[in-house]
Coordinates of C-alpha atoms in Angstrom, one line a residue:
M13 CA 0.0 0.0 0.0
F14 CA 2.9 2.4 0.9
F15 CA 4.5 1.5 -2.5
N16 CA 1.3 2.3 -4.3
N17 CA 0.8 5.5 -2.5
N18 CA 4.3 6.6 -3.4
I19 CA 3.7 5.8 -7.1
I20 CA 0.5 7.8 -7.0
L21 CA 2.3 10.7 -5.3
I22 CA 5.1 10.7 -7.9
I23 CA 2.6 10.6 -10.7
L24 CA 0.7 13.5 -9.2
I25 CA 3.9 15.6 -8.8
Q26 CA 4.9 14.8 -12.4
V27 CA 1.4 15.8 -13.7
S28 CA 1.6 19.0 -11.6
V29 CA 5.0 19.9 -13.1
V30 CA 3.8 19.3 -16.6
C31 CA 0.8 21.5 -16.0
I32 CA 2.9 24.3 -14.5
T33 CA 5.4 24.0 -17.4
K34 CA 2.5 24.4 -19.9
A35 CA 1.2 27.4 -18.1
E36 CA 4.6 29.2 -18.2
P37 CA 5.3 30.8 -21.6
V38 CA 8.7 29.8 -22.9
L39 CA 10.8 32.8 -24.1
P40 CA 12.1 31.8 -27.6
S41 CA 15.6 33.0 -28.5
F42 CA 14.5 34.3 -31.8
A43 CA 11.9 36.8 -30.3
K44 CA 14.0 38.5 -27.7
T45 CA 14.0 41.6 -29.8
P46 CA 11.4 42.9 -32.3
P47 CA 11.6 41.4 -35.7
M48 CA 13.0 43.4 -38.6
G49 CA 12.3 42.6 -42.3
W50 CA 10.3 43.4 -45.4
N51 CA 6.8 42.5 -46.5
T52 CA 5.1 42.6 -49.9
W53 CA 1.7 44.0 -49.0
N54 CA 2.0 47.8 -48.5
K55 CA 3.6 48.3 -51.9
Y56 CA 2.6 45.3 -54.1
G57 CA -0.6 43.9 -52.6
C58 CA -1.6 40.8 -54.7
V59 CA 0.8 41.7 -57.6
I60 CA 3.6 39.4 -56.5
D61 CA 5.6 36.5 -58.1
H62 CA 8.7 34.5 -57.6
N63 CA 10.8 36.9 -59.6
L64 CA 9.9 39.9 -57.4
I65 CA 10.8 37.9 -54.3
K66 CA 14.1 36.8 -55.6
Q67 CA 15.0 40.3 -56.8
T68 CA 14.1 41.7 -53.4
A69 CA 16.2 39.1 -51.6
D70 CA 19.2 40.1 -53.8
T71 CA 18.5 43.8 -53.0
M72 CA 18.2 43.3 -49.3
V73 CA 21.7 41.7 -49.3
S74 CA 23.5 43.9 -51.9
E75 CA 22.1 47.2 -50.6
G76 CA 22.9 46.6 -47.0
Y77 CA 19.4 46.0 -45.5
L78 CA 20.4 42.6 -44.1
A79 CA 23.6 44.1 -42.6
A80 CA 21.4 46.8 -41.0
G81 CA 19.3 44.0 -39.3
Y82 CA 16.4 43.4 -41.8
E83 CA 16.5 39.6 -41.9
Y84 CA 13.0 38.5 -42.7
L85 CA 11.6 38.5 -46.2
N86 CA 7.9 38.0 -45.9
L87 CA 5.2 37.0 -48.5
D88 CA 1.9 38.5 -47.6
D89 CA -1.5 37.6 -49.1
C90 CA -1.9 36.1 -52.6
W91 CA 0.9 33.5 -52.8
Q92 CA -1.8 30.8 -52.5
S93 CA -4.6 29.7 -54.8
N94 CA -8.2 29.1 -53.9
N95 CA -7.8 25.4 -53.7
R96 CA -6.5 22.5 -51.7
S97 CA -5.4 19.0 -52.8
D98 CA -7.4 15.9 -51.9
N99 CA -5.3 15.4 -48.8
G100 CA -5.8 18.9 -47.6
T101 CA -2.5 20.4 -48.7
I102 CA -2.8 24.0 -49.8
V103 CA -2.2 24.7 -53.5
V104 CA 0.2 27.5 -54.3
D105 CA -0.8 30.0 -57.0
P106 CA 0.7 28.3 -60.1
F107 CA 1.0 31.5 -62.1
A108 CA 2.8 33.6 -59.5
F109 CA 4.9 30.7 -58.1
P110 CA 5.1 28.1 -60.9
F111 CA 7.8 26.1 -59.1
G112 CA 6.1 26.2 -55.7
I113 CA 7.2 28.0 -52.5
K114 CA 10.1 25.8 -51.4
P115 CA 12.5 26.9 -54.2
V116 CA 11.7 30.5 -53.3
A117 CA 12.4 29.9 -49.6
D118 CA 15.6 28.0 -50.4
Y119 CA 16.8 31.0 -52.5
I120 CA 16.0 33.4 -49.6
H121 CA 17.8 31.2 -47.1
S122 CA 20.8 30.9 -49.5
K123 CA 21.2 34.7 -49.2
G124 CA 21.4 34.5 -45.4
L125 CA 17.8 35.8 -45.0
K126 CA 14.8 34.3 -43.2
F127 CA 11.6 33.5 -45.0
G128 CA 8.1 34.5 -43.9
I129 CA 4.6 33.7 -45.2
Y130 CA 1.0 34.7 -44.6
S131 CA -2.4 33.1 -43.9
S132 CA -5.6 33.8 -42.0
A133 CA -7.6 32.2 -39.2
G134 CA -10.6 32.0 -41.5
R135 CA -12.1 30.2 -44.5
K136 CA -10.5 32.7 -46.8
T137 CA -7.7 35.3 -46.5
C138 CA -8.5 39.0 -46.6
A139 CA -7.9 38.9 -50.4
G140 CA -10.2 35.9 -50.8
R141 CA -7.5 33.2 -51.2
M142 CA -7.4 29.9 -49.4
A143 CA -6.9 30.3 -45.6
S144 CA -6.1 27.9 -42.7
L145 CA -9.2 27.6 -40.5
E146 CA -9.6 23.8 -39.7
Y147 CA -6.5 23.1 -41.8
E148 CA -3.9 24.4 -39.3
E149 CA -2.0 21.1 -39.0
N150 CA -1.9 20.7 -42.8
D151 CA -0.6 24.2 -43.4
A152 CA 1.9 24.0 -40.5
I153 CA 3.3 20.8 -42.0
S154 CA 3.8 22.6 -45.3
Y155 CA 5.4 25.6 -43.6
G156 CA 7.9 23.2 -41.9
E157 CA 8.7 21.4 -45.2
W158 CA 9.2 24.8 -47.0
G159 CA 11.4 26.2 -44.2
V160 CA 9.2 29.0 -43.1
D161 CA 10.6 31.2 -40.3
Y162 CA 7.8 33.7 -39.9
L163 CA 4.0 33.5 -40.1
K164 CA 1.8 36.6 -40.3
Y165 CA -1.7 35.2 -39.3
D166 CA -4.6 37.4 -40.2
N167 CA -8.2 37.5 -39.0
C168 CA -10.4 37.6 -42.1
N169 CA -13.5 35.5 -43.1
Y170 CA -13.8 33.3 -40.1
D171 CA -16.9 31.5 -38.9
E172 CA -19.2 33.6 -36.7
G173 CA -19.1 32.5 -33.1
V174 CA -15.6 31.1 -33.1
P175 CA -13.5 33.4 -30.9
A176 CA -10.1 34.7 -32.0
P177 CA -8.2 33.2 -29.1
L178 CA -9.3 29.7 -29.9
R179 CA -8.6 30.1 -33.7
F180 CA -5.1 31.5 -33.1
Q181 CA -4.3 28.9 -30.4
R182 CA -5.0 26.2 -32.9
M183 CA -2.3 27.5 -35.3
Q184 CA 0.1 28.1 -32.4
N185 CA -0.2 24.5 -31.4
A186 CA 0.3 23.4 -35.0
L187 CA 3.4 25.5 -35.4
L188 CA 4.8 24.0 -32.2
H189 CA 4.4 20.5 -33.7
T190 CA 6.8 21.5 -36.6
R191 CA 9.7 21.7 -34.1
R192 CA 10.8 24.7 -36.0
D193 CA 11.4 28.2 -34.7
I194 CA 8.6 30.1 -36.5
F195 CA 7.9 33.7 -35.4
F196 CA 4.1 33.8 -35.0
S197 CA 2.6 37.3 -35.8
V198 CA -1.0 37.6 -34.5
C199 CA -2.7 40.0 -36.8
T200 CA -6.1 40.7 -35.2
W201 CA -6.0 44.5 -35.4
G202 CA -6.8 44.8 -31.7
V203 CA -10.1 42.9 -31.9
E204 CA -11.4 41.0 -28.9
N205 CA -8.9 43.0 -26.8
T206 CA -6.0 41.3 -28.4
W207 CA -3.5 42.4 -25.7
E208 CA -5.5 40.4 -23.1
W209 CA -4.7 37.0 -24.6
A210 CA -2.3 37.3 -27.6
P211 CA 0.9 37.7 -25.6
D212 CA 0.6 34.1 -24.5
V213 CA -0.2 32.9 -28.1
G214 CA 2.1 34.8 -30.5
H215 CA 5.4 36.5 -30.6
S216 CA 3.8 39.8 -31.7
F217 CA 0.2 41.1 -31.7
R218 CA -1.4 43.8 -33.7
T219 CA -3.1 46.6 -31.8
H220 CA -4.9 48.7 -34.5
D221 CA -6.5 48.6 -37.9
D222 CA -4.3 48.4 -41.0
I223 CA -1.9 51.3 -41.5
Y224 CA -2.4 53.3 -44.8
N225 CA 0.0 55.5 -46.7
G226 CA -0.4 58.9 -44.9
W227 CA 0.6 60.9 -41.9
Q228 CA -2.9 60.8 -40.4
S229 CA -2.8 57.1 -40.3
V230 CA 0.4 57.2 -38.2
V231 CA -1.3 59.7 -35.8
D232 CA -4.5 57.6 -35.6
I233 CA -2.5 54.4 -34.7
L234 CA -0.6 56.2 -31.9
Q235 CA -3.9 57.1 -30.3
V236 CA -4.6 53.4 -29.5
H237 CA -1.2 51.8 -29.6
S238 CA 0.2 54.3 -27.0
Q239 CA -2.2 52.9 -24.4
V240 CA -1.1 49.2 -24.8
A241 CA 2.5 49.5 -26.0
H242 CA 3.7 48.8 -22.4
L243 CA 2.1 45.4 -22.6
G244 CA 4.6 44.3 -25.2
G245 CA 8.1 43.0 -24.5
P246 CA 10.5 40.2 -25.2
G247 CA 8.7 37.3 -26.8
H248 CA 5.4 39.2 -27.3
W249 CA 5.9 42.5 -29.1
A250 CA 3.0 45.0 -29.4
D251 CA 2.7 45.7 -33.2
P252 CA 1.2 48.9 -34.6
D253 CA 1.6 47.5 -38.1
M254 CA 4.2 47.8 -40.8
L255 CA 6.2 50.9 -42.0
E256 CA 5.1 53.1 -44.8
I257 CA 8.4 54.9 -45.4
G258 CA 9.3 55.1 -49.0
N259 CA 5.8 54.8 -50.4
G260 CA 5.5 58.4 -51.6
E261 CA 3.1 60.0 -49.1
L262 CA 5.2 60.7 -46.0
S263 CA 7.5 63.7 -46.0
Y264 CA 11.1 63.4 -45.0
D265 CA 10.3 64.7 -41.5
E266 CA 7.2 62.5 -41.2
S267 CA 9.3 59.5 -42.2
I268 CA 11.9 60.2 -39.5
T269 CA 9.1 60.6 -36.9
H270 CA 7.4 57.4 -38.1
F271 CA 10.7 55.4 -37.8
S272 CA 11.7 57.0 -34.5
L273 CA 8.5 56.2 -32.7
W274 CA 8.2 52.7 -34.1
S275 CA 11.8 52.1 -32.9
A276 CA 11.3 53.6 -29.5
M277 CA 8.0 51.7 -28.9
K278 CA 9.9 48.4 -29.7
A279 CA 7.6 47.7 -32.6
P280 CA 8.5 45.2 -35.3
L281 CA 10.3 47.1 -38.1
I282 CA 8.9 45.6 -41.2
L283 CA 9.5 47.7 -44.4
G284 CA 6.7 47.8 -47.0
N285 CA 8.2 49.7 -49.9
S286 CA 10.0 49.0 -53.1
L287 CA 13.7 48.5 -52.3
T288 CA 15.0 49.1 -55.8
N289 CA 14.4 52.8 -56.1
V290 CA 14.8 54.2 -52.6
S291 CA 16.3 57.7 -52.3
Q292 CA 19.5 58.0 -50.3
E293 CA 17.8 60.1 -47.6
L294 CA 15.1 57.5 -47.0
F295 CA 17.6 54.7 -47.0
D296 CA 19.6 56.5 -44.4
I297 CA 16.5 56.8 -42.2
V298 CA 15.7 53.1 -42.2
T299 CA 19.3 52.0 -41.8
N300 CA 20.3 54.4 -39.0
S301 CA 22.3 52.1 -36.8
Q302 CA 21.8 54.2 -33.6
V303 CA 18.0 54.3 -34.0
I304 CA 17.8 50.6 -34.8
A305 CA 19.9 49.9 -31.7
V306 CA 17.2 51.6 -29.7
N307 CA 14.6 49.2 -31.2
Q308 CA 16.9 46.2 -30.6
D309 CA 18.0 47.2 -27.1
P310 CA 18.3 44.0 -25.1
L311 CA 16.3 45.4 -22.2
G312 CA 13.2 45.3 -24.5
K313 CA 11.2 48.0 -22.7
P314 CA 8.9 50.0 -24.9
A315 CA 8.9 53.8 -24.7
L316 CA 5.7 55.2 -23.2
R317 CA 3.7 58.3 -24.1
I318 CA 4.4 60.5 -21.1
I319 CA 3.0 63.8 -22.3
H320 CA 0.3 64.2 -25.0
I321 CA -1.3 67.5 -26.0
K322 CA -3.8 66.7 -28.8
D323 CA -2.8 68.2 -32.2
D324 CA 0.2 69.8 -30.5
R325 CA 3.0 67.7 -29.1
D326 CA 4.1 64.4 -27.6
V327 CA 6.9 63.3 -25.3
W328 CA 7.8 59.6 -25.3
A329 CA 10.3 58.1 -23.0
G330 CA 11.6 54.6 -22.1
P331 CA 14.5 52.9 -20.4
L332 CA 17.4 51.4 -22.2
S333 CA 20.1 49.0 -21.1
N334 CA 23.2 50.4 -19.2
N335 CA 21.0 52.8 -17.3
S336 CA 20.2 54.9 -20.4
M337 CA 16.9 56.4 -21.6
I338 CA 15.4 57.2 -25.0
V339 CA 13.3 60.4 -25.3
V340 CA 11.3 61.3 -28.4
L341 CA 9.8 64.8 -28.8
V342 CA 7.1 65.2 -31.5
N343 CA 5.5 68.2 -33.1
Y344 CA 2.0 67.5 -34.5
K345 CA 1.3 71.1 -35.6
S346 CA 1.3 72.2 -39.2
H347 CA 3.9 74.8 -38.4
G348 CA 7.2 74.8 -36.5
Q349 CA 7.4 75.2 -32.7
N350 CA 9.7 74.7 -29.7
V351 CA 9.1 71.5 -27.7
T352 CA 10.6 71.3 -24.2
V353 CA 10.9 68.6 -21.6
D354 CA 12.5 68.6 -18.2
V355 CA 14.3 65.3 -18.1
Y356 CA 14.4 65.2 -14.3
S357 CA 11.1 66.6 -13.1
E358 CA 9.0 65.0 -15.9
L359 CA 11.0 61.8 -16.7
G360 CA 12.8 61.1 -13.5
Y361 CA 16.3 61.0 -15.0
K362 CA 19.2 62.7 -13.2
G363 CA 22.5 64.0 -14.7
G364 CA 24.5 62.8 -17.7
Y365 CA 24.0 64.1 -21.2
A366 CA 21.7 63.7 -24.2
R367 CA 22.6 62.9 -27.8
E368 CA 20.2 63.5 -30.6
L369 CA 20.4 60.4 -32.8
W370 CA 19.6 62.1 -36.1
T371 CA 21.9 65.1 -35.8
Q372 CA 24.4 64.0 -33.1
H373 CA 23.8 67.2 -31.3
E374 CA 24.6 66.8 -27.5
V375 CA 23.1 68.5 -24.5
N376 CA 24.8 68.5 -21.1
L377 CA 22.2 67.7 -18.4
I378 CA 24.4 68.2 -15.3
N379 CA 23.7 71.8 -14.7
S380 CA 20.2 71.9 -16.4
S381 CA 17.8 69.0 -16.9
T382 CA 15.9 70.8 -19.6
I383 CA 16.0 69.9 -23.3
T384 CA 14.4 72.3 -25.8
Q385 CA 14.2 71.5 -29.5
T386 CA 12.8 73.6 -32.4
L387 CA 10.8 71.2 -34.5
R388 CA 9.5 71.6 -38.1
P389 CA 5.9 70.5 -38.8
H390 CA 5.4 66.8 -38.0
A391 CA 9.1 66.5 -37.1
C392 CA 10.6 64.9 -34.1
A393 CA 13.8 64.8 -32.0
M394 CA 15.2 61.5 -30.7
Y395 CA 17.5 61.8 -27.7
K396 CA 19.4 59.0 -26.0
I397 CA 20.3 60.1 -22.5
M398 CA 23.4 58.5 -20.9
N399 CA 25.8 58.6 -18.0
G400 CA 23.2 59.6 -15.5
Y401 CA 20.7 57.5 -13.5
Q402 CA 17.0 56.9 -13.2
A403 CA 16.0 58.6 -10.0
R404 CA 12.4 57.3 -10.2
N405 CA 10.7 54.9 -12.5
L406 CA 8.5 55.9 -15.4
T407 CA 4.9 55.1 -14.8
V408 CA 2.7 53.1 -17.1
P409 CA 0.7 55.5 -19.2
V410 CA -2.9 56.3 -18.1
A411 CA -5.1 54.1 -20.2
L412 CA -7.4 55.7 -22.7
K413 CA -9.8 57.2 -20.3
N414 CA -12.7 54.9 -19.9
E415 CA -14.4 57.5 -17.7
S416 CA -14.0 61.3 -17.5
S417 CA -16.4 63.5 -15.6
T418 CA -17.8 66.9 -16.1
S419 CA -20.5 68.8 -14.2
I420 CA -23.7 69.8 -16.0
T421 CA -26.8 71.6 -14.8
I422 CA -30.2 70.0 -15.3
E423 CA -33.7 71.3 -14.3
Q424 CA -35.5 69.6 -11.5
N425 CA -39.2 69.5 -10.9
T426 CA -38.8 70.4 -7.3
A427 CA -38.6 73.4 -5.1
D428 CA -35.1 74.0 -6.4
A429 CA -34.8 75.9 -9.6
S430 CA -31.9 73.7 -10.7
V431 CA -29.3 71.4 -9.3
S432 CA -25.8 70.5 -10.6
L433 CA -25.3 66.8 -11.4
R434 CA -22.2 65.1 -12.6
A435 CA -22.4 63.4 -16.0
I436 CA -20.1 60.5 -16.4
R437 CA -18.5 60.1 -19.9
Y438 CA -17.4 56.6 -21.0
E439 CA -15.1 56.5 -24.0
A440 CA -16.0 53.7 -26.4
E441 CA -12.3 52.9 -26.9
G442 CA -11.6 52.6 -23.1
L443 CA -9.6 49.6 -22.3
N444 CA -12.1 48.4 -19.7
N445 CA -14.5 47.8 -22.6
L446 CA -14.5 44.7 -24.8
V447 CA -14.8 44.7 -28.6
Q448 CA -15.9 41.4 -30.1
G449 CA -16.0 40.0 -33.6
L450 CA -14.9 42.5 -36.2
A451 CA -15.4 45.6 -34.0
R452 CA -12.2 47.4 -33.3
R453 CA -10.7 50.6 -31.8
K454 CA -9.4 53.2 -34.3
G455 CA -7.8 56.5 -33.9
C456 CA -10.0 59.5 -34.8
E457 CA -9.0 63.1 -35.0
L458 CA -12.4 64.6 -34.2
C459 CA -13.4 62.1 -31.5
S460 CA -13.6 63.0 -27.8
G461 CA -10.8 60.7 -26.6
G462 CA -8.9 60.6 -29.8
A463 CA -10.4 57.2 -30.9
Y464 CA -13.6 55.4 -31.4
V465 CA -15.0 51.9 -32.0
M466 CA -15.9 51.0 -35.5
A467 CA -17.3 48.0 -37.5
I468 CA -20.2 47.5 -35.2
G469 CA -23.0 45.4 -36.7
N470 CA -23.1 42.9 -39.5
V471 CA -20.3 44.4 -41.4
N472 CA -19.0 41.3 -43.3
R473 CA -21.6 38.6 -43.4
P474 CA -21.8 36.5 -41.4
Q475 CA -19.2 38.2 -39.2
T476 CA -20.5 40.9 -36.8
G477 CA -19.0 43.4 -34.5
T478 CA -20.0 44.1 -30.9
L479 CA -19.1 46.8 -28.3
I480 CA -19.5 45.9 -24.7
Y481 CA -19.2 48.6 -22.0
R482 CA -18.0 46.9 -18.8
N483 CA -17.7 48.2 -15.2
I484 CA -20.3 50.9 -15.6
T485 CA -21.0 52.7 -12.3
A486 CA -24.3 54.1 -11.3
S487 CA -23.2 57.5 -9.9
L488 CA -26.3 58.1 -7.8
G489 CA -27.1 54.4 -7.2
P490 CA -29.5 52.1 -9.1
G491 CA -32.2 53.9 -11.0
E492 CA -33.0 55.7 -14.3
Y493 CA -30.3 57.5 -16.3
I494 CA -30.2 59.4 -19.5
M495 CA -27.7 57.8 -21.8
R496 CA -26.4 60.2 -24.5
I497 CA -24.8 58.3 -27.4
Q498 CA -22.1 60.2 -29.4
Y499 CA -21.8 58.4 -32.7
L500 CA -20.4 58.7 -36.2
D501 CA -21.8 57.3 -39.5
C502 CA -20.6 53.7 -39.9
F503 CA -17.0 53.5 -41.1
S504 CA -15.3 50.2 -41.4
W505 CA -13.2 49.6 -44.6
S506 CA -15.3 52.2 -46.5
T507 CA -18.3 54.4 -45.7
C508 CA -21.3 52.1 -45.0
G509 CA -24.7 52.5 -46.6
D510 CA -25.8 54.3 -49.7
F511 CA -28.0 57.2 -50.8
F512 CA -31.0 55.7 -49.2
T513 CA -29.4 54.8 -45.9
R514 CA -30.8 57.4 -43.5
R515 CA -30.7 55.5 -40.2
W516 CA -28.3 53.2 -38.4
N517 CA -30.2 50.6 -36.4
L518 CA -28.5 49.8 -33.1
R519 CA -29.5 47.1 -30.7
I520 CA -28.9 48.0 -27.0
R521 CA -28.9 45.7 -24.0
V522 CA -28.3 46.6 -20.4
N523 CA -27.4 44.0 -17.8
H524 CA -28.7 41.1 -19.8
G525 CA -32.1 42.8 -20.1
E526 CA -34.3 42.5 -23.2
P527 CA -32.8 44.1 -26.4
F528 CA -34.0 47.5 -27.4
W529 CA -33.6 49.1 -30.8
V530 CA -32.8 52.7 -31.6
H531 CA -32.6 54.3 -35.0
L532 CA -29.8 56.8 -35.3
K533 CA -30.0 59.4 -38.0
S534 CA -27.3 59.2 -40.7
K535 CA -25.5 62.2 -42.0
R536 CA -23.8 60.1 -44.7
N537 CA -20.6 61.7 -43.6
P538 CA -18.3 59.7 -41.2
T539 CA -16.3 62.8 -40.3
V540 CA -19.3 64.5 -38.5
A541 CA -20.4 63.4 -35.0
S542 CA -24.1 63.2 -34.0
D543 CA -25.8 62.4 -30.7
Y544 CA -29.0 60.7 -29.5
S545 CA -30.3 60.2 -26.0
I546 CA -32.4 57.4 -24.5
G547 CA -33.3 56.2 -21.0
I548 CA -31.7 53.3 -19.3
V549 CA -32.1 51.6 -16.0
L550 CA -29.0 50.6 -14.0
D551 CA -30.0 48.0 -11.4
K552 CA -26.6 47.7 -9.7
D553 CA -24.2 50.2 -8.1
E554 CA -21.2 48.9 -10.0
N555 CA -20.2 46.5 -12.8
N556 CA -23.2 47.3 -15.0
E557 CA -22.8 46.2 -18.6
I558 CA -24.1 47.9 -21.8
I559 CA -24.0 46.1 -25.1
F560 CA -24.2 47.7 -28.6
D561 CA -24.6 45.6 -31.8
D562 CA -26.8 44.9 -34.8
P563 CA -26.9 41.3 -36.0
N564 CA -28.7 42.3 -39.2
A565 CA -26.9 45.2 -40.8
Y566 CA -24.3 47.9 -40.4
G567 CA -24.4 49.9 -37.2
P568 CA -22.8 53.3 -36.4
S569 CA -19.4 53.9 -35.0
I570 CA -19.4 54.9 -31.3
D571 CA -17.3 57.7 -29.9
Y572 CA -18.6 57.7 -26.3
I573 CA -21.7 57.5 -24.1
E574 CA -22.6 59.9 -21.3
L575 CA -24.7 58.9 -18.3
I576 CA -26.7 61.5 -16.5
P577 CA -29.1 60.8 -13.5
R578 CA -32.6 61.4 -14.8
N579 CA -33.5 63.2 -11.5
N580 CA -31.9 64.0 -8.2
D581 CA -33.7 61.4 -6.2
N582 CA -31.2 58.9 -4.8
N583 CA -34.1 56.5 -4.3
N584 CA -35.2 56.5 -7.9
Y585 CA -34.5 52.8 -8.1
N586 CA -38.3 52.5 -7.3
N587 CA -38.9 53.5 -10.9
V588 CA -37.0 50.4 -12.1
H589 CA -39.7 47.8 -11.4
Q590 CA -42.5 50.2 -12.5
R591 CA -40.6 50.8 -15.8
Q592 CA -40.1 47.1 -16.4
Q593 CA -43.8 46.3 -15.7
E594 CA -45.2 49.0 -18.0
G595 CA -46.7 47.8 -21.2
G596 CA -44.3 47.4 -24.1
G597 CA -41.3 47.3 -21.8
G598 CA -40.9 43.6 -22.1
G599 CA -38.3 43.5 -19.4
S600 CA -36.0 45.9 -21.2
N601 CA -33.7 48.2 -19.2
V602 CA -33.8 50.7 -22.0
F603 CA -36.7 53.1 -22.9
E604 CA -37.5 56.0 -25.1
L605 CA -37.3 59.5 -23.7
S606 CA -39.7 62.2 -24.4
F607 CA -39.1 63.8 -27.8
W608 CA -37.6 66.9 -26.3
E609 CA -35.0 64.9 -24.3
S610 CA -33.9 62.5 -27.2
G611 CA -32.2 65.1 -29.4
D612 CA -34.0 63.7 -32.4
P613 CA -37.8 64.3 -31.9
L614 CA -38.8 62.5 -35.1
A615 CA -37.0 59.3 -34.3
T616 CA -39.5 57.7 -32.0
T617 CA -42.0 56.2 -34.6
K618 CA -41.5 54.6 -38.0
L619 CA -43.9 57.0 -39.6
T620 CA -42.1 60.2 -38.3
R621 CA -38.7 58.7 -39.2
V622 CA -39.8 58.1 -42.8
L623 CA -41.3 61.6 -43.0
A624 CA -38.2 63.2 -41.6
D625 CA -35.6 61.2 -43.5
F626 CA -37.3 61.1 -46.9
F627 CA -39.0 64.5 -46.8
W628 CA -37.5 65.8 -50.0
E629 CA -38.1 62.5 -51.9
L630 CA -41.7 62.5 -50.6
L631 CA -42.2 66.1 -51.5
F632 CA -40.9 65.4 -55.0
I633 CA -43.3 62.4 -55.3
V634 CA -46.2 64.6 -54.1
I635 CA -45.3 67.4 -56.6
C636 CA -45.0 64.8 -59.4
C637 CA -48.4 63.3 -58.5
V638 CA -50.0 66.8 -58.4
L639 CA -48.5 67.7 -61.8
T640 CA -49.6 64.3 -63.2
L641 CA -53.1 64.8 -61.9
R642 CA -53.2 68.3 -63.4
V643 CA -52.1 67.0 -66.8
L644 CA -54.6 64.2 -66.6
L645 CA -57.3 66.6 -65.6
S646 CA -56.4 69.0 -68.3
T647 CA -56.4 66.2 -70.9
Y648 CA -59.7 65.0 -69.6
K649 CA -61.2 68.5 -69.9
R650 CA -59.9 68.9 -73.5
K651 CA -61.4 65.6 -74.5
H652 CA -64.7 66.5 -72.8
R653 CA -64.8 69.8 -74.6
L654 CA -64.0 68.2 -78.0
S655 CA -66.6 65.6 -77.4
H656 CA -69.2 68.2 -76.6
Y657 CA -68.2 70.3 -79.7
N658 CA -68.6 67.2 -81.9
Q659 CA -72.0 66.6 -80.5
L660 CA -73.0 70.1 -81.4

């Protein structure tokens, strides 16, 4: 019996060790620093073939990109066909790669480079080619046979209801079975709060929608990425997307700022331009050894956005090895200005000196801890501070504000003429919220908090997007509140709707109550914000939940909601049961306000909505009908007179 117990005890210990080992992520040697390389998509899209890839490999070596650290050459979408063989093996596009993928990979490896490839955790890729959902093992076997070193795994065209963590974990497991070091890039654009699960699944994780070729895209990405960059690090890098330097839209100064911030944030440095006709000044930017050294610093700590003044300036700072620090000053204005930072009082660094990595200008910080730099429009300065010490640690940036409060005055039907109540504003992009499906956070210049949540509703059938506000607090306790919704016309990959789209339907649920539909007026302009107010019932002091979606069609993009107590009675919870028992309530915690409270008096009934939204069309129809009747009547009268004349 003693012997048996010992055996059981040993088995239990071994099982426990195995479980613990599985729970602890293993730091791969090839992901200790952010990856550097080149990708086909930003420049070439689907127009790729084996000749382009081989020529690019030659250029990366001969022109010095590999020597600068760019070691990955990655195929993006469109290397595959739309088919699989009978045994499930993916079929390569026979026109673009007539000899298959392995000869291309072998050629890349022969140059001392590493080879990357692309797929999606769905039925099809974003460009409509064959993807990997339910064929993860088949494709991973092919990747192993071809010698793949990097997989960018996208999130397009999946089955509704299958969460991203599950789909990406399947590919993670399949890659592990290859026994090959394959860098796994989780490309989910920040959906389903990527940063909450992807660091344990992939070696990098996307935080924002796709970058596009323009300065505003860089600014928009920073609005979201700045709040989660600190969650990246060795083995799990936060990825704001690829570089757009050299694609013709960014100015010289904007290119330096783009590269400086991506380097300081420890983002993957993946070029996306043609390498055959790069100007010397742009080549010098992307191969600047001192800036690349910041990105590849072995400490692996991303710089944080310490100071941000919207449309004005930024100060980013982060620790480097050997007790150094990187500081990036950014000018967002369309004209030049001086940007100043006190390295000691604002960043906690004492003594030493600072070297600007683009100009090599040095500033002594022993007698004065202030750095002032004159910056051209959209330009930056990148200082490495050395030979001092960190007197206090940099703090994690304040997350995108999920709640900001302002005081407003509302009229009360009491003896008091009015009373000041606090309205609580909850930003849609707040990190406490959850975005599901295709919904995602996106930078937005005109939005309250600098970002919004887009792609809500059935935006890519059958895939939908949902925004869930979590941890909502009832400021005056349970009861009735006015919820003001600030929204923009739907904007996902393009403006949603058409000429006849006058309303965005939005389904709202509060604390698992019955769904309630509102119909928000469209301005057919995604750059103009609108608002609409409804009533809701919060039946808990804290942790209330508000859900926005539309399973049937496009919904609007949400900037924020604002909650205002509907009256000043702290005991207004008595209205909850009465509200839910009223006819038509159906157990919903949402109700229509009076027309003067809603902000859209004609939105409450279908008839008034049609009259309001199609007034000019209806007026045109009425005028046409009147004119037609007049013509018919005139014709009838002429015929009647002619008939009467003939009778005479």
